[in-house]
Amino acid sequence: MSVPLQAGMESCVGPEKGELTPAFESQADELISRYPVSKRSAVLPLLHLWQETFGYIGPRGVEWIAKKLSLQEIQVLELVTFYPWFRQKPVGRFHFRVCRTLPCALGGSGKTFAALKKLMNLSSDGHEGAMISEDGLFSLEYSECLASCGTAPVVLRNDEFYEKVDEKRAADLVAGCR
Amino acid sequence: MAITQHRLIFKHIDAPGYTRDIACYRKHGGYEMLKKGLGMGGAAIREEVKKSQLRGRGGAGFPTGTKWGFIDPSKVTKPIYLICNADESEPGTFKDRQIIYKDPHQLIEGMILSCFANGVKLAYLYIRCEFTEGWRILETALAEAKAAGFLGKDILKSGYDLEIHVHRGAGAYICGEETGLIESLEGKRAYPRIKPPYFPAVLGLYMCPTIVNNVETLCNVRHIVEMGGDAYAKIGRPNNTGTRLLCVSGDVVRPGYYEFPCGAVTLGQLIYDVCGGIRNGRKLKAVIPGGSSAKVLRAGETYKMKAKDIHGNTVDREVRLEDLPMDFDSLAAAGSMAGSGGVIVMDDTRDMVECLANISAFYAHESCGQCTPCREGVLWLKKILARIAEGHGKEDDPALLRDVADRIAGRTICAFGEAAAWPVQSFIGKFKEEFQIRIRRNGTAAKTDTVSLTH
């Protein structure tokens, strides 16, 4: 017997767990109210809200947002797969993004990345999405230009932004999570 | 430092004690220009912006007055929208970040004035989501401005209503392209729209007339209202008016952001005097003068330029790289562009193969995938460059790269095709021997350095 295919199911880990609180709903409604001309404009804001709440965007998120905005599920899913910020799988509790682009590379972001990878005990080369540590504490990926080239190399740890992250500073950042 | 900056937009940025809240902004004359502008009327503001000859600061350098001039608010029956492009993501550029994080109200005041001038009632501030604190700062600043009566209904009892909302992007460089940005704001993939119409002024957001301006451009509007268009046009050089924010990164002693009248400093002064020269006592090898899309300039190059002699006759003049004025026209005459003002400096130890491979990896990642020459071609550029960098290059790879790049530029819906092709065309053209040497050394070219620029 075949299982009905849910939107985005083939590339994600399964439905996101967790309760949809009234606070979440009202936040979503406030975001939608910013686009009086077209509700569809609220897809990106709702995807951000969902990912910030549940950690990633799986079939449940796609379905909920599509219903909320009276869209087809594909109109939501195609954004999840297009925009690099969105993910269909959870990442570690501390998610690190290291800028890879030229000015940061000239400033040594490759060394920073290698140092972080070693400190987090990660394998694979990081070119196929984020690497996640076995205990789920850390994840690491390269990111393209973060627009702070004068203080290269730069790193985002979850929402916190760090400048001039050399190998020593990288070790401090990792130690700060434990 | 022999050269002093002319800080107009960066006047308060990094000043001791200056904070980003509205109270501090107002203490320093903030929102006074909004009062002045509301008194002047929209048409008068538009006239001043035209007189100022301000050119857009996002990359293309298109005259702002002309862009606004495509829309006549008195004749348009549909709503008019304005979008602030704060999707700053051109590698090498970090000027908007300073404004958003340290002086957000300056941007908001410039934006309200621009909206008022063009009869806009609803505007969006499209900010890249990687500015994780930046969008919250803007939300707070907008709320402060609204509470003070500078936004919302009947602004300062002028009868003018305006709402501005923050809209976060989601990590796609292509959203910096104005029609891609509009698609993204409409809740779609950021596929740039086919042209014509060439400007969203005709059909933009929700198929209505729309103005898309860069953060720096909108800040300039506030200063134009303050000093008047004619006075503003006296800063800088003819056709290159006002100040320019320059961001310097890479191998210099003091990387950072600086503000000068357009063309007031040369590339040499910027690198050697302002930024303290090349790091670790090394020598300059190459510089990208206007964001990673701009064509690279090689140390030791000279450029033929038109100049006026003392009798006012146009003569050909040879200009050294170090003597290139940092303005739109000079950098265009040198075969590159002023672009977004991001200057990336590379010293003589840098491997040009790896630098280009790094740049092309960026464009391969960021191609939206809509046009085949770009989607397939840029990926090929990346793969060929990676194989040369890894020591598996083929004899005719430089020619192949050139061929692929030439077939992307001019064959795509938006300028991303050019942005991806220009670095390849210029690096291969100017550093061909480095590519050939690297290929000849194949096999033995394995890097001693385990961390490559290409990763």
XYZ file of C-alpha atoms in Angstrom:
633
model
C 0.000 0.000 0.000
C 1.449 3.341 -0.937
C 1.564 6.202 1.500
C 0.078 9.468 0.223
C 2.900 11.889 -0.442
C 2.743 15.005 1.660
C 4.188 18.282 0.423
C 7.949 18.346 0.806
C 7.977 14.984 2.589
C 10.667 13.461 0.412
C 13.335 15.910 1.536
C 12.479 16.491 5.160
C 12.379 14.531 8.380
C 8.672 14.575 8.942
C 5.998 16.735 10.493
C 7.157 19.360 12.968
C 6.091 18.675 16.518
C 4.778 21.314 18.850
C 1.686 23.258 19.674
C 0.271 26.119 17.666
C -0.337 28.651 20.396
C -2.815 31.541 20.258
C 0.230 33.855 20.468
C 1.615 32.262 17.323
C -1.703 32.700 15.559
C -1.984 36.344 16.488
C 1.586 37.009 15.413
C 0.755 35.439 12.066
C -2.375 37.587 11.743
C -0.405 40.735 12.517
C 2.123 39.857 9.801
C -0.640 39.239 7.265
C -2.209 42.606 8.084
C 0.917 44.322 6.752
C -0.007 43.298 3.237
C -3.484 44.703 2.649
C -3.216 44.299 -1.122
C -2.179 40.656 -1.321
C -2.075 38.040 1.416
C 0.379 36.059 -0.681
C 3.058 38.602 0.222
C 2.954 37.218 3.746
C 4.434 33.846 2.753
C 8.037 34.822 3.526
C 7.175 36.416 6.893
C 5.125 33.351 7.878
C 7.900 31.000 6.810
C 10.310 32.988 9.006
C 7.862 32.817 11.902
C 7.389 29.081 11.440
C 11.108 28.320 11.231
C 11.827 30.453 14.286
C 9.134 28.632 16.220
C 9.612 25.036 15.076
C 13.239 25.046 13.935
C 12.519 24.033 10.367
C 9.771 23.954 7.778
C 8.276 20.519 7.135
C 4.975 19.424 5.584
C 2.933 20.663 8.514
C 4.277 24.193 8.110
C 3.762 24.197 4.362
C 0.180 22.981 4.767
C -0.667 25.402 7.553
C 0.719 28.454 5.758
C -0.947 27.484 2.476
C -4.316 27.172 4.224
C -3.831 30.400 6.138
C -3.126 32.352 2.952
C -5.519 30.440 0.659
C -2.661 29.224 -1.531
C -1.692 25.918 -3.084
C 0.902 24.052 -1.014
C 3.359 24.184 -3.906
C 3.246 27.993 -3.772
C 4.682 27.771 -0.261
C 6.997 24.809 -0.795
C 8.636 26.384 -3.847
C 9.811 29.224 -1.634
C 11.209 26.867 1.001
C 13.358 25.221 -1.654
C 14.325 28.499 -3.381
C 15.470 30.651 -0.469
C 18.684 29.405 1.167
C 17.711 30.646 4.632
C 14.854 28.151 4.939
C 15.480 24.517 5.796
C 13.446 21.334 5.745
C 15.400 19.623 8.481
C 16.265 20.681 12.000
C 19.767 21.942 12.761
C 21.758 21.903 15.980
C 20.830 23.962 19.016
C 23.709 26.272 18.111
C 23.758 26.806 14.393
C 26.917 28.423 12.988
C 27.101 30.115 9.600
C 30.581 31.058 8.395
C 30.878 33.538 5.543
C 32.650 31.926 2.593
C 32.762 34.772 0.068
C 35.981 36.438 -1.146
C 36.679 39.173 1.446
C 36.057 36.749 4.314
C 38.049 34.047 2.513
C 40.952 36.504 2.190
C 40.556 37.137 5.910
C 40.843 33.420 6.712
C 37.270 32.146 6.945
C 38.474 28.759 5.670
C 40.625 28.371 8.762
C 37.774 29.497 10.982
C 35.481 26.940 9.372
C 38.044 24.145 9.746
C 38.589 25.062 13.392
C 34.859 25.054 14.141
C 34.406 21.749 12.368
C 37.128 20.148 14.458
C 35.843 21.630 17.721
C 32.358 20.316 16.967
C 33.576 16.865 15.908
C 31.908 17.051 12.529
C 32.565 15.039 9.413
C 31.700 15.587 5.697
C 32.833 18.639 3.774
C 29.975 20.987 4.483
C 29.104 21.527 0.860
C 25.795 19.692 1.019
C 23.860 21.685 3.571
C 24.555 21.927 7.254
C 26.600 19.360 9.184
C 25.097 18.426 12.543
C 26.948 17.031 15.561
C 25.810 13.668 16.911
C 24.467 15.111 20.142
C 22.482 17.712 18.192
C 24.196 20.558 20.030
C 26.039 22.022 17.048
C 25.566 22.504 13.358
C 27.775 24.271 10.868
C 27.502 25.514 7.333
C 29.031 28.007 4.947
C 27.020 31.058 4.042
C 27.479 33.571 1.241
C 28.434 37.216 1.891
C 27.062 38.480 5.222
C 27.885 42.130 4.382
C 30.555 42.871 6.934
C 33.636 42.444 4.754
C 35.690 45.008 6.666
C 35.727 42.831 9.783
C 36.396 39.483 8.103
C 35.971 36.679 8.822
C 32.442 36.857 10.185
C 30.192 34.226 11.751
C 26.522 34.008 12.695
C 25.770 31.828 15.722
C 22.004 31.476 15.657
C 20.951 35.150 15.640
C 24.165 36.524 17.105
C 26.692 38.101 14.804
C 30.455 37.899 15.428
C 33.257 39.750 13.671
C 36.946 38.961 13.167
C 36.476 35.344 14.197
C 39.917 33.759 14.031
C 40.643 30.254 15.289
C 40.982 31.385 18.885
C 37.733 33.326 18.828
C 36.053 30.335 17.187
C 37.114 28.192 20.144
C 35.622 30.765 22.546
C 32.336 30.744 20.649
C 32.091 26.970 20.817
C 33.104 26.902 24.486
C 30.371 29.461 25.194
C 27.722 26.955 24.097
C 28.717 24.209 26.486
C 45.982 60.877 7.601
C 46.385 63.587 5.014
C 42.970 63.126 3.499
C 39.925 64.055 5.531
C 36.576 62.474 5.026
C 33.459 64.430 4.164
C 30.893 62.761 6.340
C 27.359 63.556 5.344
C 25.564 60.251 5.750
C 28.111 58.875 8.198
C 28.178 62.161 10.127
C 27.031 60.630 13.400
C 28.029 57.051 12.807
C 30.550 55.920 15.403
C 30.463 59.382 17.013
C 30.960 59.073 20.779
C 27.664 58.986 22.629
C 25.511 58.742 19.489
C 22.798 56.132 19.868
C 20.239 54.803 17.429
C 17.097 55.806 19.311
C 14.780 58.563 18.163
C 15.590 60.893 21.077
C 19.247 61.018 20.098
C 18.398 61.449 16.435
C 16.083 64.368 17.191
C 18.668 65.982 19.444
C 20.921 66.115 16.396
C 18.321 67.772 14.167
C 16.484 64.596 13.250
C 13.079 64.851 11.519
C 13.505 68.612 11.090
C 13.954 67.963 7.374
C 10.676 66.068 7.335
C 8.970 69.224 8.622
C 10.762 71.284 5.988
C 9.938 68.794 3.236
C 6.233 68.636 4.125
C 6.190 72.418 3.851
C 7.957 72.421 0.488
C 5.504 70.041 -1.165
C 6.206 66.908 -3.163
C 6.866 68.555 -6.520
C 9.475 70.859 -4.988
C 11.330 67.928 -3.398
C 11.319 66.083 -6.707
C 12.727 69.181 -8.384
C 15.555 69.448 -5.833
C 16.436 65.778 -6.255
C 16.578 66.294 -10.007
C 18.825 69.343 -9.580
C 21.102 67.427 -7.226
C 21.948 64.987 -10.054
C 21.994 62.247 -7.433
C 22.814 58.848 -8.929
C 21.520 55.628 -7.395
C 23.896 54.051 -4.930
C 22.848 50.432 -5.327
C 25.160 49.571 -8.184
C 23.845 50.789 -11.504
C 24.273 54.521 -10.800
C 21.022 55.514 -12.506
C 19.951 59.140 -11.869
C 17.399 59.125 -9.048
C 15.574 62.216 -10.306
C 15.003 60.540 -13.658
C 13.805 57.334 -11.988
C 11.300 59.329 -9.970
C 10.416 61.363 -13.043
C 8.893 58.312 -14.735
C 5.982 58.676 -12.348
C 3.771 61.717 -12.172
C 1.823 61.385 -8.916
C -0.736 63.923 -10.098
C -1.683 61.782 -13.105
C -1.378 58.224 -11.802
C -4.665 56.727 -10.680
C -3.273 53.486 -9.238
C -1.497 53.434 -5.876
C 2.244 54.197 -6.060
C 4.631 52.124 -3.956
C 8.149 52.749 -2.754
C 10.506 49.999 -1.686
C 13.768 50.565 0.097
C 16.302 48.024 -1.104
C 18.212 47.055 2.032
C 19.132 43.633 0.677
C 22.806 44.633 0.757
C 24.531 41.505 -0.473
C 27.072 42.460 -3.117
C 30.311 40.911 -1.826
C 32.601 43.674 -0.594
C 29.776 46.017 0.416
C 28.848 46.807 4.016
C 27.709 50.437 4.017
C 23.962 49.937 4.490
C 24.677 47.790 7.528
C 26.276 50.800 9.251
C 23.274 53.025 8.533
C 20.685 50.440 9.593
C 22.480 49.443 12.781
C 23.761 52.825 13.896
C 21.507 55.528 12.447
C 18.221 53.917 11.327
C 16.160 57.091 11.690
C 18.217 58.849 9.048
C 17.092 56.183 6.585
C 13.483 56.398 7.759
C 13.421 60.192 7.450
C 14.875 59.957 3.930
C 12.323 57.305 3.118
C 9.334 59.282 4.421
C 10.481 62.334 2.421
C 10.853 60.227 -0.730
C 7.417 58.670 -0.209
C 5.843 62.081 0.351
C 7.530 63.476 -2.766
C 6.108 60.687 -4.906
C 2.645 60.395 -3.411
C 3.314 57.009 -1.819
C 0.943 55.796 0.916
C 2.385 52.343 1.524
C 6.084 51.506 1.470
C 8.192 48.469 2.312
C 11.680 48.188 3.643
C 13.129 45.020 2.147
C 15.998 43.930 4.379
C 18.099 40.797 4.069
C 17.331 38.403 6.895
C 21.016 37.848 7.631
C 20.849 41.245 9.346
C 19.381 39.360 12.272
C 19.460 42.365 14.564
C 19.010 44.929 11.799
C 15.381 44.139 11.040
C 14.459 44.370 14.721
C 16.259 47.722 14.949
C 14.216 48.971 12.009
C 10.944 47.680 13.498
C 11.721 49.521 16.716
C 12.712 52.686 14.875
C 9.524 52.614 12.779
C 7.439 52.206 15.919
C 9.251 55.146 17.524
C 8.677 57.294 14.452
C 4.999 56.352 14.420
C 4.590 57.172 18.109
C 6.148 60.581 17.468
C 3.687 61.291 14.659
C 6.176 61.039 11.788
C 4.435 58.004 10.337
C 0.863 56.761 10.134
C -2.209 58.913 9.655
C -1.991 62.668 9.089
C 1.769 63.045 9.550
C 2.506 66.231 11.512
C -1.031 67.418 10.704
C -0.163 67.720 7.021
C -2.991 65.449 5.933
C -0.446 63.017 4.503
C -0.739 59.303 5.472
C 2.054 56.777 5.170
C 2.702 53.245 6.401
C 6.120 51.601 6.192
C 6.603 47.900 6.911
C 9.756 45.844 7.260
C 9.919 42.815 4.970
C 12.654 40.273 5.515
C 14.327 38.444 2.652
C 15.550 34.877 3.036
C 19.135 34.668 1.883
C 18.872 35.110 -1.868
C 21.302 37.573 -3.540
C 19.009 37.893 -6.543
C 16.513 39.845 -4.400
C 18.871 42.810 -4.815
C 17.739 42.973 -8.449
C 14.767 45.302 -8.263
C 12.231 43.230 -10.164
C 13.388 40.079 -8.349
C 12.889 41.970 -5.123
C 9.354 42.892 -6.170
C 8.514 39.280 -7.026
C 9.900 38.249 -3.646
C 7.785 40.883 -1.904
C 4.757 39.515 -3.722
C 5.457 36.168 -2.082
C 7.027 34.389 -5.025
C 10.423 33.083 -6.010
C 12.677 36.043 -6.760
C 12.768 35.565 -10.512
C 13.628 38.910 -12.112
C 10.967 40.086 -14.534
C 11.430 40.233 -18.234
C 12.055 43.687 -19.695
C 10.472 45.831 -21.039
C 9.020 47.521 -19.092
C 12.525 48.570 -18.066
C 11.487 50.189 -14.849
C 9.072 49.140 -12.118
C 7.892 52.737 -12.408
C 5.636 51.394 -15.151
C 4.602 48.051 -13.650
C 6.018 47.242 -10.263
C 4.638 45.866 -7.022
C 1.145 44.423 -7.557
C 1.399 45.750 -11.132
C 1.381 49.324 -9.867
C 3.982 52.085 -10.375
C 6.824 51.425 -7.955
C 10.075 53.114 -6.994
C 12.915 50.975 -5.689
C 15.813 52.875 -4.113
C 18.923 51.840 -2.223
C 19.409 52.699 1.473
C 22.229 55.165 0.748
C 20.205 56.838 -2.013
C 17.245 57.434 0.315
C 19.509 58.855 3.023
C 20.872 61.294 0.457
C 17.355 62.609 -0.159
C 17.235 63.856 3.411
C 20.456 65.823 2.856
C 19.276 67.175 -0.479
C 16.164 68.552 1.232
C 18.422 70.114 3.858
C 20.948 71.815 1.600
C 19.035 72.138 -1.674
C 19.758 70.365 -4.920
C 22.182 72.958 -6.280
C 24.345 72.988 -3.175
C 24.361 69.195 -3.105
C 25.447 69.065 -6.742
C 28.501 71.131 -5.828
C 29.837 68.244 -3.732
C 31.849 65.819 -5.815
C 32.348 66.177 -9.559
C 30.021 67.026 -12.448
C 27.715 64.071 -13.183
C 29.167 62.346 -10.075
C 27.630 64.476 -7.364
C 27.387 64.082 -3.637
C 29.385 61.891 -1.346
C 30.083 58.231 -1.807
C 30.325 55.574 0.871
C 33.321 53.382 0.159
C 33.835 50.017 1.820
C 37.332 48.629 1.710
C 38.079 45.003 2.499
C 40.753 42.425 1.816
C 44.485 42.902 2.221
C 44.758 46.448 3.562
C 46.015 47.620 6.961
C 42.781 49.434 7.887
C 39.766 47.939 6.159
C 36.544 49.785 6.823
C 33.918 52.232 5.607
C 34.711 55.770 4.555
C 32.820 58.681 3.049
C 34.252 61.120 0.522
C 32.888 63.489 -2.084
C 32.470 61.464 -5.257
C 35.807 61.286 -7.061
C 37.637 63.272 -4.364
C 40.025 60.430 -3.603
C 41.909 58.294 -6.045
C 42.139 54.548 -5.756
C 45.771 54.963 -4.707
C 44.945 57.469 -1.963
C 42.169 55.228 -0.730
C 44.412 52.169 -0.470
C 47.662 53.772 0.685
C 46.652 56.866 2.664
C 43.164 56.171 3.951
C 43.545 52.437 4.548
C 47.216 52.468 5.493
C 48.500 50.485 2.512
C 48.803 46.762 1.921
C 48.958 44.452 4.939
C 52.216 42.874 6.113
C 54.361 45.161 3.930
C 53.260 43.371 0.778
C 52.505 44.841 -2.629
C 49.232 45.424 -4.425
C 48.349 42.836 -7.013
C 44.736 43.415 -7.936
C 41.707 45.364 -6.807
C 37.991 44.989 -7.460
C 36.642 48.545 -7.195
C 32.855 48.219 -6.946
C 31.651 44.938 -5.481
C 32.591 41.469 -6.701
C 30.665 41.882 -9.966
C 32.936 44.725 -11.086
C 35.806 43.905 -13.405
C 39.136 43.474 -11.657
C 41.918 46.050 -12.057
C 45.542 44.898 -12.121
C 48.371 46.743 -10.378
C 50.552 48.599 -12.867
C 47.755 49.119 -15.404
C 47.164 52.435 -17.124
C 43.932 53.610 -18.697
C 43.226 55.975 -21.563
C 40.780 58.655 -20.524
C 39.320 61.804 -21.913
C 40.202 64.922 -19.954
C 39.972 68.664 -20.473
C 43.215 70.623 -20.793
C 43.647 74.211 -19.560
C 42.123 75.573 -22.772
C 39.039 73.436 -22.360
C 39.901 71.069 -25.205
C 39.291 67.366 -24.782
C 42.540 65.441 -24.793
C 43.478 61.826 -24.237
C 45.298 61.267 -21.006
C 46.930 58.170 -19.579
C 45.900 57.507 -16.024
C 47.647 55.060 -13.716
C 45.593 52.711 -11.561
C 46.632 54.630 -8.436
C 45.411 57.903 -9.945
C 41.904 56.722 -10.827
C 39.322 58.961 -9.129
C 36.749 56.915 -7.225
C 33.677 58.054 -9.145
C 31.175 56.510 -11.557
C 32.590 57.877 -14.818
C 36.305 57.325 -14.130
C 35.864 53.710 -13.092
C 33.624 53.104 -16.099
C 36.309 54.634 -18.339
C 38.814 52.223 -16.778
C 36.614 49.353 -17.932
C 35.163 48.551 -14.530
C 32.488 50.217 -12.399
C 31.883 52.119 -9.191
C 29.025 49.707 -8.528
C 28.053 49.457 -4.892
C 31.260 51.027 -3.560
C 32.800 47.779 -2.293
C 36.564 47.807 -2.853
C 38.254 44.414 -2.464
C 42.060 44.547 -2.340
C 44.338 41.578 -3.059
C 48.062 41.488 -2.310
C 50.875 39.884 -4.318
C 50.682 36.567 -2.458
C 47.124 35.947 -3.626
C 46.437 33.293 -6.189
C 44.147 34.740 -8.852
C 42.858 31.290 -9.816
C 41.575 30.747 -6.304
C 40.183 34.252 -5.973
C 38.186 33.849 -9.174
C 37.096 30.345 -8.213
C 35.764 31.779 -4.958
C 33.846 34.536 -6.771
C 32.364 32.137 -9.314
C 31.258 29.758 -6.567
C 29.260 32.674 -5.159
C 27.504 33.357 -8.459
C 26.829 29.675 -9.089
C 25.165 29.499 -5.674
C 23.133 32.644 -6.241
C 21.878 32.213 -9.814
C 18.083 32.121 -9.556
C 17.936 29.466 -12.260
C 15.445 31.188 -14.499
C 17.600 31.661 -17.629
C 19.494 28.703 -19.047
C 22.733 30.533 -20.010
C 23.114 31.729 -16.437
C 21.861 28.649 -14.569
C 24.005 26.226 -16.589
C 26.838 28.547 -17.611
C 27.703 29.914 -14.192
C 27.710 26.410 -12.756
C 30.160 25.415 -15.499
C 32.359 28.391 -14.684
C 32.459 27.290 -11.077
C 33.234 23.662 -11.942
C 35.980 24.483 -14.434
C 37.603 26.925 -12.036
C 37.408 24.427 -9.188
C 39.126 21.810 -11.310
C 41.937 24.215 -12.247
C 42.356 25.225 -8.610
C 42.467 21.584 -7.531
C 45.208 20.747 -10.040
C 43.173 19.041 -12.751
C 42.974 21.875 -15.278
C 43.091 21.269 -19.008
C 45.244 23.212 -21.472
C 42.300 24.970 -23.102
C 40.348 25.695 -19.913
C 41.096 29.455 -19.928
C 39.691 29.690 -23.464
C 36.708 27.566 -22.462
C 35.991 29.786 -19.451
C 36.161 32.834 -21.674
C 33.828 31.226 -24.166
C 31.257 30.243 -21.559
C 31.381 33.683 -19.901
C 30.948 35.452 -23.244
C 27.836 33.397 -23.895
C 26.189 34.340 -20.607
C 26.567 38.125 -20.666
C 23.787 39.794 -22.619
C 21.706 36.637 -22.857
C 19.811 36.759 -19.591
C 16.726 38.513 -18.274
C 18.617 40.490 -15.626
C 22.127 41.855 -15.110
C 23.138 38.882 -12.972
C 24.458 37.266 -16.145
C 26.891 40.148 -16.632
C 27.707 40.226 -12.927
C 28.787 36.591 -13.108
C 30.603 36.889 -16.439
C 32.573 40.093 -15.840
C 34.877 38.734 -13.118
C 35.712 35.709 -15.292
C 36.313 37.785 -18.416
C 38.524 40.255 -16.565
C 40.525 37.795 -14.436
C 41.239 35.549 -17.423
C 42.017 38.559 -19.602
C 44.392 40.175 -17.141
C 45.994 37.209 -15.376
C 46.013 34.634 -18.151
C 49.583 33.515 -17.409
C 48.616 32.575 -13.860
C 45.925 30.252 -15.112
C 48.316 28.707 -17.624
C 51.069 28.210 -15.035
C 48.613 26.618 -12.664
C 47.471 24.204 -15.363
C 51.032 23.363 -16.405
C 51.898 22.562 -12.803
C 48.936 20.172 -12.580
C 49.410 17.342 -10.182
C 52.296 19.074 -8.468
C 49.966 21.981 -7.854
C 48.533 20.404 -4.732
C 48.271 23.142 -2.178
C 50.518 23.168 0.869
C 47.846 25.277 2.523
C 45.055 22.960 3.569
C 42.481 25.711 3.611
C 41.751 26.982 0.179
C 40.029 30.152 -0.867
C 37.751 28.103 -3.035
C 36.006 26.400 -0.149
